[in-house]
Amino acid sequence: MLKKVKFQSKMIFFHIVMVLFVSAALMGIFYRYVVDAITERTNDDFEVIATSVADRLDNHLYNMDKTALQIAANPNIVSVFQKVDQEPDSNFFIREPLIASEVIKLLNSYNFKKDGYARICLYNDDQDFVCTATTVTTATGTEAYFSGEEYAKIRDFFRQEDSFVCFVPPQNDVLNDTGLSEKMYFSVVRQIKDYSSNSLKCGYVEVQEFAERLDEMFYGIGKDINSVILTDEGEAVYRSFGSESGRTESRLEAMIQMASEGRLSDGDKSVPGRYVCSRKLRNAPFTILFEKPENVLMEPLAQFNRLMILGMLLILITAIVTEILIVRKLSKPLTELNRSIKMISLEHFRMDIAGYESSDELVQIKNAFNAVLSRMKESVEQQYAAETNELKSHLFALQSQMNPHFLYNILAIISMESQADGNEKVENICSRLCKMLRFTSSMEDGFCTMEREVENAVNYMELMKERYEDLFEYEVHMDQALSDVRIPKLMIQPVCENCFKHSFKNTEPVWKIRLLVYAEDGKWFIKVHDNGTGFAEAYLEEFGRMKENLTFKNVRESLEQISIGGLCIPNIYMRLMICYDRNFECRLYNDEEGAVVLLGGELE
């Protein structure tokens, strides 16, 4: 396989392989270093994001608790709830709208300092309820809240000792039962009491916030990061999915189970293909668990891989270009030697190497080679003379190979006409036939003038007109300036005969032949046009293959294989090739009327 590869290509190939091997080794070491650095930095960035989100949530819960504590310890609020009439069947603040108005005004001063919360609710165990809110609160919703389990959990929580603040995870908003909103909320609850003595517990302050605020906090951490908020008991109270929620939910469930069992820590990779980071809130009994697929976490590494591939391509291209330039420089003397050898021909039978006269090795090769060429030139000249004589012999033989079927037909005509006494056609037929026989039997050097060639073709078509009478017509148009141009003999008459043998065979009369002789672009042209069936596609393909495969070297073998029945077009083509080498025209094609044969050669 390598024996067929050029010397320059081998040098370039082996040097490039060496460059690639060294480059790959260095790139591998550098790649390992960069991968470790990117991995460490990406993990650090992920943990920074997790810490930032956890701190934001922690601060928000702290502010909610701070607001609840300020309201619960406000003396005016404590005083109002200490004076509330204990009537379980009715809401004190509905019965006392002036007091309710003052309380709401006080609550608004807390709720609308900045953005405000969803609701700030004040209530007690006697179901006395008042609130300020940015959303709808209904009376039936309030009744449903006091009869629900969420209120019972808050009440039971504060009945325990050392219970100061209750964090309610996200849940449905039962206080709004209009059906127009399905928002969820989370809240912080404090007891209304005298905090100086930690006594006189008389109600609750609940600061509620929509769960949409959680969505806003977790939205900015990245579309591929999944997160979940867990209670200290391991219960998931909030989940935020990335762009692959369907495929990550099962993984989150596994992580929640591991976290509840205390088997999950920061940077844990016990589940392949994901990275975990958890943060415990300082001001609330919650833990936030963050999870991100490892392939997404390593996305910067994918970009680095693309840069590495681009760098390798640039190195490869640079190496190839550099190697080509170096190899060409080093092998230029050999290229010049090869070029000089290719320029050797019969007209230039000598090797010249320009620009390398100072190179002893090339000068010695040139002198030795020229000595061999000198001896070869003598042998070639002798062989060329022999080949020329042999080709002339074949040319003369080709001229003598006429289809005898034509002569048989003409003799039959003469025989029939001679039986009719007084028929003047006989003399005309015999005269033209005699001219044709004299033309074909005169060998000379195988050439004749254009005028004599056209005259011979006209004699043939006149004889055919005598035979077919009104069934055949012809016309001849010749540029008289070409009368003395010498061309190979028997170029036109065989083509005209071919029209009767093939084109007119399956065509109804009147048959027509149009002969054009003209000059163009330094060449003479002969165009024979008939109104027959035209050339078959198979024959045109076969003729095209013959032209492609025929060379000056194998023309002799092709001539020997041609039989008497197949002399027309191949015969003419090979004679033109012998006489004009490749500077001739021989085209066959069909047009809207019939077949066209175009022949041509150089005027000189």
Coordinates of C-alpha atoms in Angstrom, one line a residue:
M1 CA 0.0 0.0 0.0
L2 CA 2.7 2.5 1.0
K3 CA 4.7 1.7 -2.2
K4 CA 2.1 3.5 -4.2
V5 CA 2.4 6.7 -2.1
K6 CA 4.7 9.4 -3.3
F7 CA 8.0 10.2 -1.6
Q8 CA 6.9 13.7 -0.6
S9 CA 3.6 12.4 0.8
K10 CA 5.5 9.9 2.9
M11 CA 7.7 12.5 4.4
I12 CA 4.8 14.8 5.1
F13 CA 2.8 12.0 6.6
F14 CA 5.4 10.7 9.0
H15 CA 6.4 14.2 10.2
I16 CA 2.8 15.1 10.8
V17 CA 2.2 11.9 12.8
M18 CA 5.1 12.8 15.0
V19 CA 3.8 16.3 15.5
L20 CA 0.4 15.0 16.4
F21 CA 1.8 12.5 18.8
V22 CA 3.8 15.2 20.7
S23 CA 0.9 17.7 20.6
A24 CA -1.5 15.1 21.8
A25 CA 0.7 14.2 24.8
L26 CA 1.1 17.9 25.7
M27 CA -2.5 18.6 25.2
G28 CA -3.5 15.6 27.4
I29 CA -1.4 16.9 30.3
F30 CA -2.8 20.4 29.9
Y31 CA -6.3 19.1 29.5
R32 CA -6.1 17.2 32.8
Y33 CA -4.9 20.3 34.6
V34 CA -7.6 22.5 33.1
V35 CA -10.3 19.9 33.8
D36 CA -9.4 19.7 37.5
A37 CA -9.3 23.5 37.7
I38 CA -12.7 24.0 35.9
T39 CA -14.3 21.2 38.0
E40 CA -13.1 22.8 41.3
R41 CA -14.2 26.3 40.2
T42 CA -17.6 25.1 38.9
N43 CA -18.3 23.2 42.1
D44 CA -17.3 26.3 44.1
D45 CA -19.6 28.5 42.0
F46 CA -22.5 26.1 42.5
E47 CA -22.0 26.2 46.3
V48 CA -21.8 30.0 46.2
I49 CA -25.1 30.1 44.4
A50 CA -26.6 27.7 46.9
T51 CA -25.3 29.8 49.8
S52 CA -26.7 33.0 48.2
V53 CA -30.2 31.6 47.7
A54 CA -30.2 30.1 51.2
D55 CA -29.1 33.4 52.8
R56 CA -31.8 35.3 50.8
L57 CA -34.5 33.0 52.1
D58 CA -33.1 33.0 55.6
N59 CA -33.1 36.8 55.7
H60 CA -36.6 37.0 54.3
L61 CA -37.9 34.6 57.0
Y62 CA -35.9 36.6 59.6
N63 CA -37.6 39.8 58.5
M64 CA -41.0 38.1 58.6
D65 CA -40.3 36.9 62.1
K66 CA -39.0 40.3 63.1
T67 CA -42.2 42.0 61.9
A68 CA -44.3 39.4 63.7
L69 CA -42.4 39.9 66.9
Q70 CA -42.7 43.7 66.7
I71 CA -46.4 43.4 66.2
A72 CA -46.9 40.7 68.9
A73 CA -44.9 42.9 71.4
N74 CA -46.6 46.1 70.5
P75 CA -48.4 47.4 73.7
N76 CA -51.4 48.7 71.8
I77 CA -51.9 45.3 70.1
V78 CA -51.4 43.5 73.5
S79 CA -53.9 45.9 75.2
V80 CA -56.5 45.4 72.5
F81 CA -56.4 41.6 72.7
Q82 CA -56.4 41.7 76.5
K83 CA -59.7 43.6 76.4
V84 CA -61.4 41.4 73.8
D85 CA -64.8 40.1 74.9
Q86 CA -64.7 36.3 75.0
E87 CA -67.7 35.5 72.8
P88 CA -66.9 32.4 70.7
D89 CA -69.8 32.8 68.4
S90 CA -69.0 36.2 67.0
N91 CA -65.9 38.1 65.8
F92 CA -65.0 41.0 68.2
F93 CA -63.5 43.1 65.5
I94 CA -66.7 42.9 63.4
R95 CA -68.7 44.0 66.5
E96 CA -66.2 46.8 67.2
P97 CA -65.4 48.3 63.8
L98 CA -63.7 51.4 65.3
I99 CA -61.2 49.3 67.3
A100 CA -60.7 47.1 64.2
S101 CA -60.0 50.2 62.1
E102 CA -57.3 51.4 64.6
V103 CA -55.7 47.9 64.6
I104 CA -55.7 47.7 60.8
K105 CA -54.2 51.2 60.7
L106 CA -51.4 50.0 63.0
L107 CA -50.9 46.9 61.0
N108 CA -50.6 48.9 57.8
S109 CA -47.7 50.8 59.3
Y110 CA -45.8 47.5 59.5
N111 CA -47.0 45.9 56.3
F112 CA -46.5 48.7 53.8
K113 CA -43.1 50.0 54.9
K114 CA -41.4 48.5 51.8
D115 CA -42.9 45.8 49.5
G116 CA -45.3 44.5 52.1
Y117 CA -46.5 41.0 52.8
A118 CA -49.5 39.0 51.5
R119 CA -51.3 39.3 54.9
I120 CA -50.7 40.2 58.5
C121 CA -53.3 38.4 60.6
L122 CA -54.2 38.9 64.3
Y123 CA -56.5 36.3 65.9
N124 CA -57.0 34.4 69.2
D125 CA -58.5 31.1 70.3
D126 CA -62.0 32.6 70.5
Q127 CA -61.9 33.1 66.7
D128 CA -61.6 36.9 66.9
F129 CA -59.9 37.8 63.6
V130 CA -58.5 40.9 61.9
C131 CA -56.0 41.4 59.2
T132 CA -54.4 43.7 56.6
A133 CA -53.7 42.1 53.3
T134 CA -52.8 42.6 49.6
T135 CA -55.2 39.8 48.7
V136 CA -58.8 38.9 49.3
T137 CA -59.8 37.5 52.7
T138 CA -63.4 36.2 53.1
A139 CA -65.5 35.6 56.1
T140 CA -66.3 32.0 55.1
G141 CA -62.5 31.5 54.5
T142 CA -61.8 32.7 58.0
E143 CA -64.4 30.2 59.4
A144 CA -62.8 27.4 57.4
Y145 CA -59.3 28.4 58.7
F146 CA -60.4 28.1 62.4
S147 CA -62.0 24.8 61.7
G148 CA -59.0 23.4 59.8
E149 CA -56.0 21.5 60.9
E150 CA -53.5 24.3 60.1
Y151 CA -54.9 26.5 62.9
A152 CA -55.0 23.5 65.2
K153 CA -51.3 22.9 64.5
I154 CA -50.4 26.5 65.4
R155 CA -52.5 26.3 68.6
D156 CA -51.0 23.0 69.7
F157 CA -47.4 24.3 68.9
F158 CA -47.7 27.2 71.2
R159 CA -49.1 25.1 74.0
Q160 CA -45.8 23.4 74.2
E161 CA -43.2 24.8 76.5
D162 CA -40.3 26.9 75.1
S163 CA -42.2 27.4 71.8
F164 CA -41.7 31.0 70.6
V165 CA -42.0 31.1 66.8
C166 CA -43.9 28.8 64.4
F167 CA -42.8 28.6 60.8
V168 CA -45.7 27.4 58.5
P169 CA -44.5 25.8 55.3
P170 CA -46.2 26.6 51.9
Q171 CA -49.9 25.6 51.9
N172 CA -53.1 26.5 50.2
D173 CA -54.7 29.9 51.0
V174 CA -58.0 28.8 52.8
L175 CA -58.7 32.4 53.8
N176 CA -59.5 33.2 50.2
D177 CA -62.3 30.8 49.1
T178 CA -63.6 32.9 46.2
G179 CA -62.1 30.5 43.7
L180 CA -60.5 33.3 41.8
S181 CA -57.0 32.6 43.1
E182 CA -55.2 29.4 43.9
K183 CA -52.1 31.0 45.4
M184 CA -50.1 29.3 48.1
Y185 CA -48.5 31.1 51.1
F186 CA -46.0 30.4 53.8
S187 CA -46.0 32.3 57.2
V188 CA -44.3 33.0 60.5
V189 CA -46.5 33.0 63.7
R190 CA -45.7 34.7 67.0
Q191 CA -47.8 34.9 70.2
I192 CA -49.3 38.2 71.3
K193 CA -48.2 38.6 74.9
D194 CA -46.4 40.7 77.4
Y195 CA -42.8 39.8 76.5
S196 CA -41.3 41.6 79.5
S197 CA -42.9 39.0 81.8
N198 CA -43.6 36.3 79.2
S199 CA -47.2 36.1 80.4
L200 CA -50.7 37.1 79.4
K201 CA -50.7 35.1 76.2
C202 CA -53.8 36.5 74.4
G203 CA -53.5 35.8 70.7
Y204 CA -51.4 35.2 67.6
V205 CA -49.7 37.3 64.9
E206 CA -49.2 35.5 61.6
V207 CA -47.2 37.2 58.8
Q208 CA -48.0 35.5 55.5
E209 CA -46.0 35.7 52.3
F210 CA -47.0 34.2 48.9
A211 CA -45.1 31.2 47.7
E212 CA -44.4 33.2 44.5
R213 CA -41.6 34.9 46.5
L214 CA -39.9 31.6 46.8
D215 CA -40.2 31.0 43.1
E216 CA -38.5 34.4 42.5
M217 CA -35.7 33.5 44.8
F218 CA -35.0 30.1 43.2
Y219 CA -35.6 31.2 39.6
G220 CA -32.3 33.1 39.4
I221 CA -30.1 30.1 40.4
G222 CA -30.2 28.5 36.9
K223 CA -32.6 26.7 34.7
D224 CA -30.9 23.3 35.3
I225 CA -30.7 23.4 39.1
N226 CA -33.4 21.6 41.1
S227 CA -34.0 22.5 44.7
V228 CA -36.2 21.3 47.6
I229 CA -36.9 22.8 51.1
L230 CA -36.9 20.2 53.9
T231 CA -38.1 20.4 57.5
D232 CA -35.9 19.1 60.3
E233 CA -38.1 16.0 60.2
G234 CA -37.0 15.4 56.5
E235 CA -40.4 16.4 55.0
A236 CA -40.3 18.2 51.7
V237 CA -42.4 21.4 51.9
Y238 CA -41.4 23.1 48.7
R239 CA -39.8 22.0 45.4
S240 CA -38.4 24.0 42.5
F241 CA -37.6 22.1 39.3
G242 CA -35.2 23.1 36.5
S243 CA -35.7 22.4 32.8
E244 CA -35.7 18.6 33.3
S245 CA -38.4 18.3 35.9
G246 CA -39.8 15.0 34.5
R247 CA -36.4 13.2 34.7
T248 CA -35.2 14.8 38.0
E249 CA -38.2 14.3 40.2
S250 CA -37.3 10.6 40.9
R251 CA -33.7 11.7 41.7
L252 CA -35.0 14.4 44.1
E253 CA -37.1 11.8 45.9
A254 CA -34.0 9.6 46.4
M255 CA -32.1 12.6 47.7
I256 CA -34.9 13.5 50.1
Q257 CA -34.9 10.0 51.5
M258 CA -31.1 10.1 51.9
A259 CA -31.3 13.5 53.6
S260 CA -34.0 12.4 56.0
E261 CA -31.8 9.5 57.0
G262 CA -28.7 11.7 57.4
R263 CA -26.8 10.1 54.6
L264 CA -26.5 13.2 52.4
S265 CA -23.8 15.9 52.6
D266 CA -22.4 18.7 50.5
G267 CA -20.6 17.5 47.4
D268 CA -22.2 14.1 47.7
K269 CA -21.9 12.0 44.5
S270 CA -23.4 8.7 45.7
V271 CA -25.9 8.9 42.9
P272 CA -24.0 9.0 39.6
G273 CA -24.5 11.9 37.3
R274 CA -25.5 14.6 39.8
Y275 CA -24.0 17.0 42.3
V276 CA -25.7 17.9 45.6
C277 CA -25.3 20.9 47.9
S278 CA -27.4 21.4 51.1
R279 CA -27.7 24.5 53.3
K280 CA -29.3 24.7 56.8
L281 CA -31.1 28.0 57.5
R282 CA -30.0 29.8 60.7
N283 CA -33.3 31.5 61.5
A284 CA -35.8 28.8 60.5
P285 CA -36.1 25.0 61.0
F286 CA -35.5 24.3 57.3
T287 CA -32.8 22.8 55.1
I288 CA -32.5 23.7 51.4
L289 CA -31.3 20.9 49.2
F290 CA -29.8 21.8 45.7
E291 CA -29.2 19.3 43.0
K292 CA -27.7 19.8 39.5
P293 CA -26.8 17.2 36.8
E294 CA -23.1 16.7 36.6
N295 CA -23.1 17.1 32.8
V296 CA -24.7 20.6 33.2
L297 CA -22.3 21.5 36.0
M298 CA -19.5 20.7 33.7
E299 CA -20.9 22.8 30.8
P300 CA -17.8 25.1 30.9
L301 CA -15.7 22.0 30.3
A302 CA -17.7 21.3 27.1
Q303 CA -16.8 24.7 25.8
F304 CA -13.2 24.1 26.7
N305 CA -13.3 20.8 24.8
R306 CA -14.5 22.7 21.7
L307 CA -11.6 25.1 22.1
M308 CA -9.2 22.2 22.5
I309 CA -10.5 20.6 19.3
L310 CA -10.2 23.9 17.5
G311 CA -6.6 24.3 18.8
M312 CA -5.7 20.8 17.6
L313 CA -7.1 21.6 14.2
L314 CA -5.1 24.8 14.0
I315 CA -1.9 23.0 15.1
L316 CA -2.6 20.3 12.5
I317 CA -3.2 22.8 9.7
T318 CA -0.1 24.7 10.7
A319 CA 2.0 21.5 10.8
I320 CA 0.7 20.4 7.4
V321 CA 1.4 23.8 5.8
T322 CA 4.9 24.1 7.3
E323 CA 5.7 20.5 6.5
I324 CA 4.6 20.9 2.9
L325 CA 6.8 24.0 2.5
I326 CA 9.8 22.3 4.0
V327 CA 9.4 19.1 2.0
R328 CA 8.9 21.0 -1.2
K329 CA 12.1 23.1 -0.5
L330 CA 14.1 20.0 0.2
S331 CA 12.7 17.9 -2.7
K332 CA 12.7 20.7 -5.3
P333 CA 15.9 19.3 -7.0
L334 CA 14.2 16.0 -7.5
T335 CA 11.0 17.7 -8.7
E336 CA 13.1 19.6 -11.3
L337 CA 14.7 16.4 -12.4
N338 CA 11.3 14.8 -12.8
R339 CA 10.0 17.8 -14.7
S340 CA 13.0 17.7 -17.1
I341 CA 12.5 14.0 -17.8
K342 CA 8.8 14.7 -18.6
M343 CA 9.8 17.3 -21.1
I344 CA 11.8 14.9 -23.2
S345 CA 10.2 14.2 -26.6
L346 CA 11.1 13.5 -30.1
E347 CA 11.6 17.3 -30.7
H348 CA 13.5 17.8 -27.5
F349 CA 15.5 14.6 -26.9
R350 CA 17.6 16.1 -24.0
M351 CA 17.4 16.6 -20.3
D352 CA 18.0 20.1 -18.8
I353 CA 18.1 21.0 -15.1
A354 CA 18.1 24.8 -14.7
G355 CA 19.4 26.4 -11.6
Y356 CA 21.3 23.4 -10.2
E357 CA 24.6 23.5 -12.1
S358 CA 26.5 23.7 -8.8
S359 CA 25.1 20.4 -7.6
D360 CA 27.6 17.7 -8.5
E361 CA 25.1 14.9 -8.1
L362 CA 22.5 16.4 -10.4
V363 CA 25.1 17.3 -13.0
Q364 CA 26.4 13.7 -13.1
I365 CA 22.9 12.4 -13.4
K366 CA 22.2 14.9 -16.2
N367 CA 25.3 13.9 -18.2
A368 CA 24.7 10.2 -17.8
F369 CA 21.0 10.5 -18.8
N370 CA 21.8 12.7 -21.9
A371 CA 24.3 10.0 -23.1
V372 CA 21.6 7.4 -22.8
L373 CA 19.1 9.7 -24.6
S374 CA 21.5 10.2 -27.5
R375 CA 21.7 6.5 -28.1
M376 CA 17.9 6.1 -27.7
K377 CA 17.3 8.9 -30.2
E378 CA 19.0 7.0 -33.0
S379 CA 16.9 3.9 -32.3
V380 CA 13.7 5.9 -32.0
E381 CA 14.3 7.6 -35.4
Q382 CA 14.8 4.2 -37.1
Q383 CA 11.7 2.8 -35.4
Y384 CA 9.7 5.9 -36.3
A385 CA 10.5 5.6 -40.0
A386 CA 9.4 1.9 -39.9
E387 CA 6.2 2.7 -38.1
T388 CA 5.5 5.5 -40.6
N389 CA 5.9 3.2 -43.6
E390 CA 3.6 0.7 -41.9
L391 CA 0.9 3.2 -41.3
K392 CA 1.0 4.4 -44.9
S393 CA 0.6 0.7 -46.0
H394 CA -2.5 0.5 -43.8
L395 CA -3.8 3.8 -45.2
F396 CA -3.5 2.4 -48.8
A397 CA -5.2 -0.8 -47.7
L398 CA -8.0 1.1 -46.2
Q399 CA -8.6 3.0 -49.5
S400 CA -8.9 -0.2 -51.4
Q401 CA -11.5 -1.6 -49.0
M402 CA -14.8 -0.6 -50.6
N403 CA -18.0 -2.4 -50.0
P404 CA -18.5 -4.5 -53.2
H405 CA -22.3 -4.4 -52.6
F406 CA -22.3 -1.0 -54.3
L407 CA -20.6 -2.3 -57.4
Y408 CA -23.0 -5.3 -57.6
N409 CA -26.0 -2.9 -57.5
I410 CA -24.6 -0.7 -60.3
L411 CA -23.8 -3.7 -62.4
A412 CA -27.4 -4.9 -61.9
I413 CA -28.6 -1.5 -63.1
I414 CA -26.4 -1.6 -66.2
S415 CA -27.6 -5.1 -67.0
M416 CA -31.3 -4.1 -66.8
E417 CA -30.8 -0.9 -68.7
S418 CA -28.9 -2.6 -71.5
Q419 CA -31.9 -4.8 -72.2
A420 CA -33.9 -1.7 -73.2
D421 CA -33.0 -0.6 -76.7
G422 CA -32.2 3.0 -77.1
N423 CA -32.0 3.9 -73.4
E424 CA -29.6 6.9 -72.9
K425 CA -29.1 6.2 -69.2
V426 CA -26.6 3.4 -69.9
E427 CA -24.0 5.7 -71.2
N428 CA -24.4 8.2 -68.3
I429 CA -24.3 5.4 -65.7
C430 CA -21.2 3.8 -67.3
S431 CA -19.4 7.1 -67.5
R432 CA -19.9 8.0 -63.9
L433 CA -19.1 4.5 -62.8
C434 CA -15.9 4.6 -64.7
K435 CA -14.9 7.9 -63.1
M436 CA -15.5 6.4 -59.6
L437 CA -13.5 3.3 -60.3
R438 CA -10.7 5.4 -61.7
F439 CA -10.8 7.6 -58.6
T440 CA -10.7 4.7 -56.1
S441 CA -8.1 2.7 -57.9
S442 CA -5.6 5.6 -58.1
M443 CA -3.6 5.1 -54.9
E444 CA -1.1 8.0 -55.1
D445 CA -0.3 9.1 -51.6
G446 CA -3.8 8.6 -50.1
F447 CA -4.8 12.3 -50.5
C448 CA -6.8 14.3 -53.1
T449 CA -8.1 17.7 -53.5
M450 CA -11.5 18.7 -52.0
E451 CA -12.8 19.3 -55.5
R452 CA -12.1 15.8 -56.6
E453 CA -13.5 14.3 -53.4
V454 CA -16.8 16.2 -53.8
E455 CA -16.9 15.3 -57.5
N456 CA -16.6 11.6 -56.6
A457 CA -19.5 12.0 -54.1
V458 CA -21.6 13.7 -56.7
N459 CA -21.0 10.9 -59.2
Y460 CA -22.2 8.4 -56.6
M461 CA -25.3 10.4 -55.8
E462 CA -26.1 10.8 -59.5
L463 CA -25.9 7.0 -59.9
M464 CA -28.2 6.6 -56.9
K465 CA -30.6 9.1 -58.5
E466 CA -30.6 7.1 -61.7
R467 CA -31.6 4.1 -59.6
Y468 CA -34.3 5.8 -57.4
E469 CA -35.3 8.6 -59.8
D470 CA -37.7 11.0 -58.1
L471 CA -37.5 9.1 -54.8
F472 CA -34.1 10.6 -54.1
E473 CA -32.9 14.3 -54.1
Y474 CA -29.6 15.9 -53.1
E475 CA -27.9 19.2 -53.0
V476 CA -24.3 20.3 -52.7
H477 CA -22.9 23.6 -51.3
M478 CA -19.1 24.0 -51.5
D479 CA -16.9 27.0 -50.7
Q480 CA -14.8 27.3 -53.9
A481 CA -11.9 28.6 -51.9
L482 CA -11.4 25.0 -50.6
S483 CA -11.2 23.4 -54.0
D484 CA -7.4 22.8 -53.9
V485 CA -7.3 21.8 -50.2
R486 CA -5.9 18.3 -49.9
I487 CA -7.7 15.9 -47.7
P488 CA -7.7 12.1 -47.2
K489 CA -9.5 10.3 -50.0
L490 CA -12.9 8.7 -49.7
M491 CA -14.2 10.9 -46.9
I492 CA -17.7 11.8 -48.4
Q493 CA -18.8 9.0 -50.6
P494 CA -18.8 6.3 -47.9
V495 CA -20.9 8.6 -45.6
C496 CA -23.4 9.1 -48.4
E497 CA -23.5 5.3 -49.0
N498 CA -24.1 4.9 -45.3
C499 CA -27.3 7.0 -45.6
F500 CA -28.8 4.5 -48.0
K501 CA -27.7 1.5 -46.0
H502 CA -29.0 2.7 -42.6
S503 CA -30.8 6.1 -42.4
F504 CA -33.2 5.5 -45.4
K505 CA -33.8 1.9 -44.7
N506 CA -36.9 2.5 -42.6
T507 CA -37.9 5.9 -44.0
E508 CA -40.4 6.6 -46.7
P509 CA -39.2 8.5 -49.8
V510 CA -38.5 11.2 -50.9
W511 CA -34.9 10.7 -49.4
K512 CA -32.7 13.8 -49.3
I513 CA -29.0 14.3 -48.8
R514 CA -27.5 17.8 -48.2
L515 CA -23.7 18.2 -48.5
L516 CA -22.0 21.3 -47.1
V517 CA -18.2 22.1 -47.5
Y518 CA -16.9 25.2 -45.7
A519 CA -14.0 26.6 -43.7
E520 CA -14.1 27.9 -40.1
D521 CA -11.4 28.8 -37.5
G522 CA -8.5 27.5 -39.6
K523 CA -10.2 24.2 -40.4
W524 CA -12.1 22.7 -43.3
F525 CA -15.4 21.1 -42.6
I526 CA -17.6 18.6 -44.4
K527 CA -21.2 18.2 -43.2
V528 CA -23.5 15.4 -44.6
H529 CA -27.1 15.8 -43.6
D530 CA -29.9 13.4 -44.4
N531 CA -33.6 13.1 -43.6
G532 CA -33.6 9.5 -42.5
T533 CA -34.2 7.8 -39.1
G534 CA -31.0 9.1 -37.6
F535 CA -28.4 7.4 -35.5
A536 CA -29.5 4.9 -32.9
E537 CA -28.5 5.9 -29.3
A538 CA -26.8 2.6 -28.9
Y539 CA -24.6 3.2 -31.9
L540 CA -23.7 6.8 -30.7
E541 CA -22.7 5.4 -27.3
E542 CA -20.6 2.6 -29.0
F543 CA -18.9 5.2 -31.2
G544 CA -18.2 7.4 -28.2
R545 CA -16.5 4.5 -26.4
M546 CA -14.4 3.7 -29.4
K547 CA -13.2 7.3 -29.6
E548 CA -12.3 7.3 -25.9
N549 CA -10.4 4.0 -26.1
L550 CA -8.6 4.6 -29.4
T551 CA -5.0 6.0 -29.2
F552 CA -2.3 6.4 -31.8
K553 CA -0.6 3.4 -30.3
N554 CA -3.5 0.9 -30.7
V555 CA -4.9 2.3 -34.0
R556 CA -3.0 -0.4 -35.9
E557 CA -4.7 -3.2 -33.9
S558 CA -8.1 -1.5 -34.4
L559 CA -7.6 -1.3 -38.2
E560 CA -6.7 -5.0 -38.4
Q561 CA -10.0 -5.9 -36.5
I562 CA -12.3 -3.9 -38.8
S563 CA -14.1 -6.1 -41.3
I564 CA -15.4 -5.2 -44.8
G565 CA -18.9 -4.6 -43.4
G566 CA -17.9 -2.1 -40.8
L567 CA -15.6 0.3 -42.7
C568 CA -17.5 3.6 -43.0
I569 CA -17.4 5.8 -39.8
P570 CA -14.7 3.9 -37.9
N571 CA -12.6 3.8 -41.1
I572 CA -12.9 7.5 -41.6
Y573 CA -12.2 8.3 -38.0
M574 CA -9.0 6.3 -37.8
R575 CA -7.7 7.7 -41.1
L576 CA -8.3 11.2 -39.8
M577 CA -6.5 10.3 -36.6
I578 CA -3.5 8.9 -38.6
C579 CA -3.3 12.0 -40.8
Y580 CA -4.1 14.7 -38.2
D581 CA -3.3 13.1 -34.9
R582 CA -5.9 14.8 -32.5
N583 CA -6.4 18.0 -34.5
F584 CA -9.5 16.9 -36.4
E585 CA -13.3 16.7 -36.1
C586 CA -15.5 13.6 -36.4
R587 CA -18.9 14.1 -34.8
L588 CA -22.2 12.1 -35.2
Y589 CA -25.5 13.5 -34.0
N590 CA -29.2 13.8 -34.8
D591 CA -31.3 16.9 -35.4
E592 CA -34.9 17.5 -36.1
E593 CA -34.6 16.2 -39.7
G594 CA -32.3 13.2 -39.4
A595 CA -28.7 12.2 -39.0
V596 CA -25.7 14.6 -39.3
V597 CA -22.0 13.6 -39.9
L598 CA -19.5 16.4 -39.4
L599 CA -15.9 15.9 -40.5
G600 CA -13.0 18.4 -40.3
G601 CA -9.3 18.9 -40.3
E602 CA -6.6 21.6 -40.3
L603 CA -6.2 23.6 -43.5
E604 CA -2.4 23.6 -43.1

